[in-house]
Each structure stands twice: as C-alpha cells, then as structure tokens.
Amino acid sequence: MSQDLAATRGVTEVEERSPSLLSRLLSETFGTFLLTLVIVGMLVYGPLNSAQALGIALGGAFAYIAGAAAVGRISGAHFNPAVSLGAWLGGRISIGAMFSYWGAQLVGAILAAAVLFTTLPRALVELLGKEDAPGVFSSAVNGFGELSPLYLQTQGGAQFDWFPALLVEVIISAVLVGVYLGANDPRSKFGYAPVAVGSAIAALTLVSWFVTNTGMNPARSTAAAIFAGEWGQLWLFWVAPLVGAALAALFYRAFGSSELEETDELDLDEDDDDLDDDDVVVVEETELVVVETPAKAEAEAETTTPEPAKKADDKA
C-alpha cells in the first residue's frame, strides 16, 4: 500500500548519508588552500598589483564564497581553526572533529604558501630589493609593532603595539565566528550563508588590515610565518582568534540559541493548530482511492463470474 501511495503521489524516497570524516577533511584542506592562496598571494605580490586593503578584502571574500559553494555542504566550510573552535563550542561538531579540522586546515594553508614560495621568480626577488624569497613573504606575515602595516605605511611614524593588536584580533575573530554561527544555523531564514561570511571577511579586513595585516585565521598566519621565517609574533595570531571564537560561541549559545529554540516551539504549536479536519479528510480520501481500486476490481470479478454458471443451470 505504501508503494502504491508513493507511486500515486509521485513521492521518491532518497536515502541521505552524512559525508565521511575523510571527505570533510579533504574539503577543509581544499577550502583553506584556496583562501590562503588568494590572500597570501595578493599580499606577496602586493607591490605589483597595488590592490592593498580593498583588493585583499574582496579577494578573501570571493575566495571564501567560492570554496564554500564548492564544498560547504560536505564540511560546513570552516576553512579557519577559529571557526572550527566556535563550531565545537556551539555544539555543531565534536572535539575530535575539531582537531581533525585544524590539521586539515593547516595542511591546506601550508600547501598554498608552498606553491607561492616555489613559484616565486628569483628575478622578482631582486627587483623588489629583497635578499631572498622569505624576505618577499614577510609582506604576508601578520604582526604588530614594526611588522604592522601602519609602521610601513607611515615609514616608522606610527605603529600598533601588541595590546591594541590583540584586542583588534579578538574582536574581529569574534564577529566572524558569530556571523558564521548565525548564518549557518539550521533555523536561520538567511538563504545563502557563504555570502554573509564572505561579506564579514571583507568588512573586517578593511578595518584591521593596517593594524595587523588581518590575521583572524591561525592557519593562514602560520603558513605565512613558516615561509617568511618570522615566528616571534605568531602566538598572538593563535591566541586572539581562538579567544574571540570562544567568546562568540559561548555568547551565541547562551542567547541566540535559546531564543531560536523558543521560536521553534511556538512555530510547531502553530502548525499543530493550523491542522484542521479538511487536511485529514484529504489524506483519507487519497488512501481510499488507492485501496478501493483493486478491491472494486475483485468485487466486479466475483460478481461477473457466477453469471455464466447460473445461465448454464437454467438451461439444464
């Protein structure tokens, strides 16, 4: 009967399977690779493309949106250890998956930086007045003090020290993770979450580029530091994004989630109230049509079968 109903109503049952951990890790590796390739690549070749903050902001936003569109349905499109931490604290993934995501994101970011490093022309290094390729990569390193872009832009006239840099990185990371959690909430009515997250990346980059070269992503910061050989300030670009992510996730779970849960309960109650007798009758009528069709055929067969026999008896 259920098969007949499915055929009558045109319903097709499709078994949905969640992606395997390997698929999710490969997706995170790809997405972080793409994001790092664009951001670090634009910073490394900054003296040639003159894009500066606006170009880097748009490049990072477009790279995230493209990566999320490609593999977001598989892994959730974190592409950032801070986002993965927020997803764990927000109850979206397990702690084991979070650490696995971190490993995949670091691999993707390092691979992207390695591609840029190995393909950097030696002649370009000399034209830019650098001693070696790591010197060129120094423009992609996140930093404060003398490594702050403001210091370079003002030729040493002004700079951001470690505390303002730490505060800015905590704030922008918290905002990014908060936008991610809100836009990707299953109960959210926003249609396309990657656009919201990409827009946040662009806006936050414009705000923080002169401060720290916009960290906000420990994987991208680590990749640039490895090939530039500058590790001294990397600690800040792990601590600040993770602290910001934790604050955003805890705040969202304490306030945003509870409100949405109450809304869902109200919506369910309203849906139950809206269910009237007409809806039930329609379902029953559909079932009766399907059930009565073979029964009626059998009844007609039983009715028509004795008639020839009865006529034969009358003749006899």
CSV table of C-alpha atoms in Angstrom, one decimal:
chain,number,residue,atom,x,y,z
A,1,MET,CA,0.0,0.0,0.0
A,2,SER,CA,2.8,2.4,0.9
A,3,GLN,CA,4.4,1.7,-2.5
A,4,ASP,CA,1.1,2.4,-4.3
A,5,LEU,CA,0.7,5.7,-2.3
A,6,ALA,CA,4.2,6.7,-3.2
A,7,ALA,CA,3.6,6.0,-6.8
A,8,THR,CA,0.3,7.7,-6.8
A,9,ARG,CA,1.6,10.9,-5.1
A,10,GLY,CA,4.9,10.9,-7.0
A,11,VAL,CA,7.0,10.6,-3.9
A,12,THR,CA,10.5,9.2,-4.2
A,13,GLU,CA,12.4,8.1,-1.1
A,14,VAL,CA,16.1,9.1,-1.2
A,15,GLU,CA,18.5,7.9,1.5
A,16,GLU,CA,20.7,10.7,2.7
A,17,ARG,CA,24.1,9.8,4.1
A,18,SER,CA,26.3,12.2,6.0
A,19,PRO,CA,29.8,12.7,4.5
A,20,SER,CA,32.6,10.7,5.9
A,21,LEU,CA,35.3,12.3,8.0
A,22,LEU,CA,37.8,11.9,5.2
A,23,SER,CA,35.6,13.7,2.8
A,24,ARG,CA,35.1,16.6,5.3
A,25,LEU,CA,38.9,16.8,5.9
A,26,LEU,CA,39.6,16.9,2.2
A,27,SER,CA,37.0,19.6,1.8
A,28,GLU,CA,38.6,21.7,4.6
A,29,THR,CA,42.0,21.2,3.1
A,30,PHE,CA,40.8,22.4,-0.3
A,31,GLY,CA,38.8,25.4,1.1
A,32,THR,CA,41.7,26.6,3.3
A,33,PHE,CA,44.1,26.1,0.4
A,34,LEU,CA,42.0,28.4,-1.8
A,35,LEU,CA,41.6,31.0,0.8
A,36,THR,CA,45.2,31.1,1.7
A,37,LEU,CA,46.4,31.0,-1.9
A,38,VAL,CA,44.3,34.2,-2.7
A,39,ILE,CA,45.1,36.2,0.5
A,40,VAL,CA,48.8,35.4,0.8
A,41,GLY,CA,49.3,35.6,-2.9
A,42,MET,CA,47.8,39.1,-3.1
A,43,LEU,CA,50.0,40.1,-0.1
A,44,VAL,CA,53.2,38.6,-1.6
A,45,TYR,CA,52.6,40.3,-5.0
A,46,GLY,CA,51.2,43.4,-3.4
A,47,PRO,CA,53.9,45.7,-4.7
A,48,LEU,CA,52.9,44.7,-8.3
A,49,ASN,CA,49.1,44.7,-8.1
A,50,SER,CA,48.7,47.7,-5.8
A,51,ALA,CA,45.4,46.2,-4.5
A,52,GLN,CA,46.1,47.0,-0.9
A,53,ALA,CA,43.3,46.7,1.6
A,54,LEU,CA,40.3,46.8,-0.7
A,55,GLY,CA,41.7,44.2,-3.1
A,56,ILE,CA,42.7,41.9,-0.3
A,57,ALA,CA,39.3,42.2,1.3
A,58,LEU,CA,37.4,41.4,-1.8
A,59,GLY,CA,39.8,38.6,-2.8
A,60,GLY,CA,39.4,36.9,0.6
A,61,ALA,CA,35.6,37.3,0.4
A,62,PHE,CA,35.4,35.9,-3.1
A,63,ALA,CA,37.7,33.0,-2.3
A,64,TYR,CA,35.6,32.0,0.8
A,65,ILE,CA,32.3,32.2,-1.1
A,66,ALA,CA,33.7,30.1,-4.0
A,67,GLY,CA,35.2,27.5,-1.6
A,68,ALA,CA,32.0,27.3,0.5
A,69,ALA,CA,29.9,27.0,-2.6
A,70,ALA,CA,32.0,24.1,-3.8
A,71,VAL,CA,32.5,22.0,-0.6
A,72,GLY,CA,30.4,23.8,2.1
A,73,ARG,CA,27.7,21.1,2.0
A,74,ILE,CA,30.4,18.5,2.9
A,75,SER,CA,32.3,20.1,5.8
A,76,GLY,CA,30.5,23.2,6.7
A,77,ALA,CA,33.1,25.5,5.1
A,78,HIS,CA,35.1,26.4,8.2
A,79,PHE,CA,38.5,27.0,6.5
A,80,ASN,CA,39.7,28.5,9.8
A,81,PRO,CA,40.7,26.9,13.1
A,82,ALA,CA,38.9,29.7,14.9
A,83,VAL,CA,35.6,28.9,13.2
A,84,SER,CA,36.1,25.2,14.0
A,85,LEU,CA,36.5,26.0,17.6
A,86,GLY,CA,33.4,28.1,17.6
A,87,ALA,CA,31.5,25.3,15.9
A,88,TRP,CA,32.6,22.9,18.6
A,89,LEU,CA,31.7,25.2,21.4
A,90,GLY,CA,28.4,25.9,19.7
A,91,GLY,CA,27.6,22.2,19.6
A,92,ARG,CA,27.9,21.8,15.8
A,93,ILE,CA,30.8,19.3,15.8
A,94,SER,CA,32.7,17.0,18.2
A,95,ILE,CA,36.0,17.9,19.7
A,96,GLY,CA,37.7,15.1,17.8
A,97,ALA,CA,36.3,16.5,14.5
A,98,MET,CA,37.6,20.0,15.5
A,99,PHE,CA,41.2,18.9,16.0
A,100,SER,CA,41.0,16.9,12.7
A,101,TYR,CA,39.7,20.1,11.0
A,102,TRP,CA,42.6,22.0,12.4
A,103,GLY,CA,45.1,19.6,10.9
A,104,ALA,CA,43.4,19.7,7.5
A,105,GLN,CA,43.3,23.5,7.6
A,106,LEU,CA,47.0,23.8,8.4
A,107,VAL,CA,47.8,21.3,5.6
A,108,GLY,CA,45.8,23.3,3.1
A,109,ALA,CA,47.3,26.7,4.2
A,110,ILE,CA,50.8,25.4,4.1
A,111,LEU,CA,50.4,23.8,0.7
A,112,ALA,CA,49.1,27.1,-0.7
A,113,ALA,CA,52.0,29.0,0.7
A,114,ALA,CA,54.4,26.4,-0.6
A,115,VAL,CA,53.0,26.8,-4.1
A,116,LEU,CA,53.5,30.5,-3.9
A,117,PHE,CA,57.0,30.2,-2.5
A,118,THR,CA,58.3,27.7,-5.0
A,119,THR,CA,56.9,29.6,-8.0
A,120,LEU,CA,58.3,33.0,-6.9
A,121,PRO,CA,60.7,34.1,-9.7
A,122,ARG,CA,64.2,34.8,-8.5
A,123,ALA,CA,64.4,37.8,-10.7
A,124,LEU,CA,61.4,39.3,-9.0
A,125,VAL,CA,63.1,38.9,-5.6
A,126,GLU,CA,66.0,41.0,-6.8
A,127,LEU,CA,63.7,43.6,-8.4
A,128,LEU,CA,61.8,44.1,-5.2
A,129,GLY,CA,65.1,44.7,-3.3
A,130,LYS,CA,64.8,41.6,-1.1
A,131,GLU,CA,67.7,39.3,-0.3
A,132,ASP,CA,65.7,36.1,-0.7
A,133,ALA,CA,62.2,34.6,-1.1
A,134,PRO,CA,61.5,34.6,2.6
A,135,GLY,CA,62.0,38.4,2.5
A,136,VAL,CA,59.3,38.7,-0.1
A,137,PHE,CA,57.0,36.6,2.1
A,138,SER,CA,57.5,39.0,5.0
A,139,SER,CA,54.8,41.3,3.5
A,140,ALA,CA,52.2,38.5,4.1
A,141,VAL,CA,53.1,37.9,7.7
A,142,ASN,CA,50.7,39.1,10.4
A,143,GLY,CA,52.4,41.3,13.0
A,144,PHE,CA,52.4,44.3,15.3
A,145,GLY,CA,55.0,46.9,16.1
A,146,GLU,CA,57.5,47.2,13.3
A,147,LEU,CA,55.6,44.4,11.4
A,148,SER,CA,52.4,46.3,11.4
A,149,PRO,CA,51.4,47.7,8.0
A,150,LEU,CA,50.8,51.1,9.7
A,151,TYR,CA,54.5,51.2,10.5
A,152,LEU,CA,55.4,50.6,6.9
A,153,GLN,CA,52.9,52.9,5.5
A,154,THR,CA,54.0,55.8,7.8
A,155,GLN,CA,57.7,54.9,7.4
A,156,GLY,CA,58.1,54.3,11.1
A,157,GLY,CA,56.0,57.3,12.2
A,158,ALA,CA,53.3,55.2,13.9
A,159,GLN,CA,52.6,51.6,14.8
A,160,PHE,CA,50.3,49.3,16.7
A,161,ASP,CA,51.7,47.6,19.8
A,162,TRP,CA,50.8,44.2,21.0
A,163,PHE,CA,47.8,45.0,23.2
A,164,PRO,CA,45.9,47.0,20.5
A,165,ALA,CA,46.7,44.3,18.0
A,166,LEU,CA,45.5,41.6,20.4
A,167,LEU,CA,42.3,43.5,21.1
A,168,VAL,CA,41.5,44.0,17.5
A,169,GLU,CA,42.2,40.4,16.6
A,170,VAL,CA,39.9,39.2,19.4
A,171,ILE,CA,37.1,41.4,18.2
A,172,ILE,CA,37.3,40.7,14.5
A,173,SER,CA,37.6,36.9,15.2
A,174,ALA,CA,34.6,37.0,17.5
A,175,VAL,CA,32.5,38.9,14.9
A,176,LEU,CA,33.5,36.5,12.1
A,177,VAL,CA,32.6,33.4,14.2
A,178,GLY,CA,29.4,35.0,15.4
A,179,VAL,CA,28.3,35.7,11.8
A,180,TYR,CA,29.2,32.1,10.8
A,181,LEU,CA,27.2,30.5,13.6
A,182,GLY,CA,24.2,32.7,12.9
A,183,ALA,CA,24.2,32.4,9.2
A,184,ASN,CA,24.7,28.6,9.3
A,185,ASP,CA,22.2,27.9,12.0
A,186,PRO,CA,19.7,25.3,10.6
A,187,ARG,CA,16.8,27.5,11.9
A,188,SER,CA,18.1,30.6,10.2
A,189,LYS,CA,16.0,32.1,7.4
A,190,PHE,CA,19.0,33.5,5.6
A,191,GLY,CA,19.3,31.9,2.2
A,192,TYR,CA,23.0,31.7,1.4
A,193,ALA,CA,25.3,31.7,4.4
A,194,PRO,CA,28.6,31.9,2.4
A,195,VAL,CA,27.7,35.4,1.2
A,196,ALA,CA,27.2,36.6,4.8
A,197,VAL,CA,30.5,35.1,6.0
A,198,GLY,CA,32.4,36.4,2.9
A,199,SER,CA,31.0,39.8,3.5
A,200,ALA,CA,32.1,39.7,7.1
A,201,ILE,CA,35.6,38.7,5.9
A,202,ALA,CA,35.7,41.7,3.5
A,203,ALA,CA,34.5,44.2,6.0
A,204,LEU,CA,36.7,43.0,8.9
A,205,THR,CA,39.8,43.0,6.6
A,206,LEU,CA,39.2,46.6,5.7
A,207,VAL,CA,39.0,47.5,9.4
A,208,SER,CA,42.1,45.6,10.6
A,209,TRP,CA,44.5,45.5,7.6
A,210,PHE,CA,46.5,48.5,8.8
A,211,VAL,CA,46.7,47.1,12.3
A,212,THR,CA,47.9,43.5,11.9
A,213,ASN,CA,47.7,42.6,8.2
A,214,THR,CA,44.4,41.0,9.2
A,215,GLY,CA,45.1,37.7,11.0
A,216,MET,CA,41.7,36.2,12.0
A,217,ASN,CA,42.8,32.8,10.7
A,218,PRO,CA,45.6,30.9,12.6
A,219,ALA,CA,46.2,28.6,9.7
A,220,ARG,CA,46.8,31.4,7.2
A,221,SER,CA,49.0,33.2,9.7
A,222,THR,CA,51.1,30.0,10.4
A,223,ALA,CA,51.6,29.4,6.7
A,224,ALA,CA,52.9,32.9,6.0
A,225,ALA,CA,55.2,32.7,9.1
A,226,ILE,CA,56.7,29.4,8.1
A,227,PHE,CA,57.9,30.6,4.7
A,228,ALA,CA,58.9,34.1,5.9
A,229,GLY,CA,60.8,32.6,8.8
A,230,GLU,CA,59.2,35.0,11.3
A,231,TRP,CA,57.8,33.2,14.2
A,232,GLY,CA,58.2,35.7,17.0
A,233,GLN,CA,54.7,37.2,16.9
A,234,LEU,CA,52.8,34.1,15.7
A,235,TRP,CA,51.5,33.4,19.3
A,236,LEU,CA,49.2,36.4,19.2
A,237,PHE,CA,47.6,35.2,15.9
A,238,TRP,CA,46.6,31.9,17.5
A,239,VAL,CA,45.6,33.2,21.0
A,240,ALA,CA,43.5,36.1,19.8
A,241,PRO,CA,41.4,34.3,17.2
A,242,LEU,CA,40.7,31.4,19.5
A,243,VAL,CA,39.7,33.6,22.4
A,244,GLY,CA,37.5,35.6,20.1
A,245,ALA,CA,35.9,32.4,18.7
A,246,ALA,CA,35.3,31.1,22.2
A,247,LEU,CA,33.6,34.3,23.3
A,248,ALA,CA,31.4,34.4,20.2
A,249,ALA,CA,30.3,30.8,20.5
A,250,LEU,CA,29.5,31.0,24.2
A,251,PHE,CA,27.6,34.2,23.7
A,252,TYR,CA,25.7,32.8,20.8
A,253,ARG,CA,24.9,29.6,22.6
A,254,ALA,CA,23.7,31.4,25.7
A,255,PHE,CA,21.5,33.9,24.0
A,256,GLY,CA,20.9,33.3,20.3
A,257,SER,CA,20.2,29.5,20.5
A,258,SER,CA,17.7,29.7,23.4
A,259,GLU,CA,15.7,32.4,21.6
A,260,LEU,CA,15.6,30.4,18.4
A,261,GLU,CA,14.6,27.2,20.3
A,262,GLU,CA,11.6,29.0,21.8
A,263,THR,CA,10.6,30.3,18.4
A,264,ASP,CA,10.7,26.8,17.0
A,265,GLU,CA,8.5,25.5,19.7
A,266,LEU,CA,6.0,28.3,19.0
A,267,ASP,CA,6.1,27.6,15.3
A,268,LEU,CA,5.4,23.9,16.0
A,269,ASP,CA,2.4,24.7,18.1
A,270,GLU,CA,1.0,27.0,15.5
A,271,ASP,CA,1.5,24.3,12.9
A,272,ASP,CA,-0.4,21.8,15.0
A,273,ASP,CA,-3.3,24.3,15.5
A,274,ASP,CA,-3.4,25.0,11.8
A,275,LEU,CA,-4.1,21.3,11.1
A,276,ASP,CA,-7.8,21.0,10.6
A,277,ASP,CA,-10.2,18.3,9.7
A,278,ASP,CA,-10.1,19.1,6.0
A,279,ASP,CA,-6.5,18.1,5.8
A,280,VAL,CA,-7.2,14.8,7.4
A,281,VAL,CA,-10.1,14.1,5.1
A,282,VAL,CA,-7.9,14.8,2.0
A,283,VAL,CA,-5.3,12.3,3.2
A,284,GLU,CA,-8.0,9.6,3.9
A,285,GLU,CA,-9.7,10.2,0.6
A,286,THR,CA,-6.3,9.7,-1.2
A,287,GLU,CA,-5.8,6.5,0.6
A,288,LEU,CA,-9.3,5.3,-0.1
A,289,VAL,CA,-8.9,5.9,-3.8
A,290,VAL,CA,-5.8,3.8,-3.9
A,291,VAL,CA,-7.2,1.0,-1.7
A,292,GLU,CA,-10.7,0.8,-3.3
A,293,THR,CA,-9.4,0.4,-6.9
A,294,PRO,CA,-8.1,-3.2,-6.5
A,295,ALA,CA,-11.0,-4.1,-4.2
A,296,LYS,CA,-13.5,-2.9,-6.6
A,297,ALA,CA,-11.9,-4.9,-9.4
A,298,GLU,CA,-12.1,-8.0,-7.3
A,299,ALA,CA,-15.7,-7.4,-6.4
A,300,GLU,CA,-16.6,-7.0,-10.1
A,301,ALA,CA,-14.8,-10.2,-10.9
A,302,GLU,CA,-16.7,-12.1,-8.2
A,303,THR,CA,-20.0,-10.6,-9.4
A,304,THR,CA,-19.4,-11.5,-13.1
A,305,THR,CA,-18.0,-15.0,-12.5
A,306,PRO,CA,-21.2,-16.8,-11.3
A,307,GLU,CA,-23.4,-15.4,-14.0
A,308,PRO,CA,-22.3,-17.8,-16.8
A,309,ALA,CA,-22.7,-20.7,-14.3
A,310,LYS,CA,-26.2,-19.6,-13.4
A,311,LYS,CA,-27.2,-19.3,-17.0
A,312,ALA,CA,-25.9,-22.9,-17.6
A,313,ASP,CA,-28.0,-24.2,-14.7
A,314,ASP,CA,-31.1,-22.5,-16.2
A,315,LYS,CA,-30.5,-24.2,-19.5
A,316,ALA,CA,-30.2,-27.5,-17.9
